[in-house]
Structures are given as C-alpha cells and as structure tokens.
Amino acid sequence: MSNTSSIPVLRGRGTAVLRSEQDGLVLERPSEKLTIPVRAIARVYAEERSVTVELRTLVGATPAVHRIEDVSAAAAVAFTDAVNALLPQRVEEVDGPALVELRTFTKTWVETYRGKVGRVLLGCLGGTLVLAVITAIVGDERTAIAGAVFMVPFGGMAVVGLWFGAVSIGPWWHETRLRRHGVTVVAAQAADGPWKYEYMDSTGTTRVFTHPSTVPSVQVSYDPQDPSDVLVLQDSSTRVLDITLGPCFFLAGLAALAATIGLSVVTILGIPLS
C-alpha cells in the first residue's frame, strides 16, 4: 500500500489496535502482534462496529480471517474503503495465513512463578497478622500482647525464608526438567525495547519476552506442549548456588513459621513465655 497516511487507525475492544503500514496491516492486542502483508489480504470489510480482514487462501483451503471489534462505525467504513482501494490485483494463488507473522508477548516461567509464590506468601503474611490479632484478643491476659508482638517478626522471617527458598528451588527443578524434555533455542534481542528478547517456536510463532540483560542473545528452553512456557537457562555455577542455599532458606522459613504457630498456641493456652 503506497499511501497509508489517510487511512485511520482503528481502536477496538480493550487495547486492540488495527493500523496500516507501508507493507500491509498490523493488528495489535495486549499479548500479541500480527503483521499481515498486503499480498496476504483478499479484502477488508466492515460489519457495524467490527472490521474483518479476510486473507487470501489456496483453492480448497478454509477461509481465514482476523477481526477487531467495538471500533468507531465511521472509522470502520473509512478504513475498509481506503484499504480495499489500495489492494493490488490478484495475479496468482497465495497462501495468506502462511505469510502472516505472529509475535506473542509473554512472561517467562520465572516471572509467572515468582508472581504466584509472591501472592501465596503475601497471603501467609496477612494470615500471620490476623493470627496475631486473634492471639492478642483471646489469649491469656498476662502473655497475649507479648505473644502477639513476637509473632509478627517471626511471621516476617518465615515469609522471607520461604520466598528465597522457593525462588531458588523452583526454577532449578523446572530448568532440570526442560533440559531433558524441552526444546532449547537461542533468543536474540528484539527491537521492541530494552531487555526484550524473541525466539521462534516449532509452530513458527515468534514469541517475545522480557529478561534483565543487555547481551545480544540468551539460551532458552521451552515446553513443547506449551511454547509460551519459556525459561532462560543459567550457567551451572549459578544453579549450584541456588540448590545449595535454597533448601537452607526454605527450612529456615518453615522453622520460623512453626515458631509463629507455636507461639500463638502457647499464648492462647496461657503458658508463660519465660
């Protein structure tokens, strides 16, 4: 499409955006970006507040479309009229879906795992505070306040120990599994911004993730059953440190958690703390 300056940008449901570029159309959603070259487009049509991009397909193939919804009705008509007017004449059969480039934006396994662990441990910390309040209210008058006060730092130490233990042991175990059963590839720096890397999985999908590094490329491994489950592989010295210190932190966290619960029990029962 030689002239795209007059083609409006469509903003749809959520943060979806459909816009034209020199070589075709780009459909962006929060977790993915599709680049549709002009050769792959059969036509574009509007239906009320939605716009559909129909791809060219080989004879006998199932029609393929991409759609954006909840756009301005006036902008949809202007967009489809302008794009259709710039489409070239069909001169040969084209497998349109094969020409579409799909890039997905995903969190690494470590980011997702840390998020889950963090939510669980925040819940544990909240539970500790609630238990401290209950202990102060229903515990023996002589020891209730002192017991509740001591429970808070013990609970904090438990959360810190369990956090460091979990974020060391979990990735080590997952990386061990992926090294045996996963697919290992090299991810290169992407043009999307700092700390962005991309790799192509076995389905031809380009996947983009964030990793705090400035090196040109990193080695990653992904689950063949879920190619978005990607983990940046670490060197052996780093993993040795994780598997050495991780269990120590985890056991210390469990001990602090047991001490917190035990302190609550003895306080409620009125057993002297000293």
Short mmCIF file of C-alpha atoms in Angstrom, two decimals, residues 39-43 54-65 90 92-99:
data_model
loop_
_atom_site.label_atom_id
_atom_site.label_comp_id
_atom_site.label_asym_id
_atom_site.label_seq_id
_atom_site.Cartn_x
_atom_site.Cartn_y
_atom_site.Cartn_z
CA ARG A 39 -0.05 -9.86 -0.54
CA ALA A 40 -1.93 -11.94 2.04
CA ILE A 41 -5.06 -9.74 2.10
CA ALA A 42 -8.06 -10.69 -0.03
CA ARG A 43 -10.35 -7.92 1.20
CA GLU A 54 -10.06 -11.73 5.07
CA LEU A 55 -6.90 -13.49 3.90
CA ARG A 56 -6.20 -14.95 0.51
CA THR A 57 -6.17 -18.74 0.52
CA LEU A 58 -5.30 -21.55 -1.84
CA VAL A 59 -8.11 -23.24 -3.74
CA GLY A 60 -10.00 -25.58 -1.42
CA ALA A 61 -8.46 -24.16 1.74
CA THR A 62 -10.58 -22.98 4.66
CA PRO A 63 -11.05 -19.18 4.64
CA ALA A 64 -9.03 -17.36 7.32
CA VAL A 65 -9.91 -14.02 8.89
CA ARG A 90 -4.60 -10.81 -7.73
CA GLU A 92 -1.52 -15.77 -8.53
CA GLU A 93 -2.71 -18.02 -5.76
CA VAL A 94 -1.33 -17.07 -2.37
CA ASP A 95 -1.39 -18.92 0.94
CA GLY A 96 -2.26 -15.86 3.02
CA PRO A 97 -2.15 -17.43 6.52
CA ALA A 98 1.40 -18.64 5.87
CA LEU A 99 2.51 -15.05 5.21
#
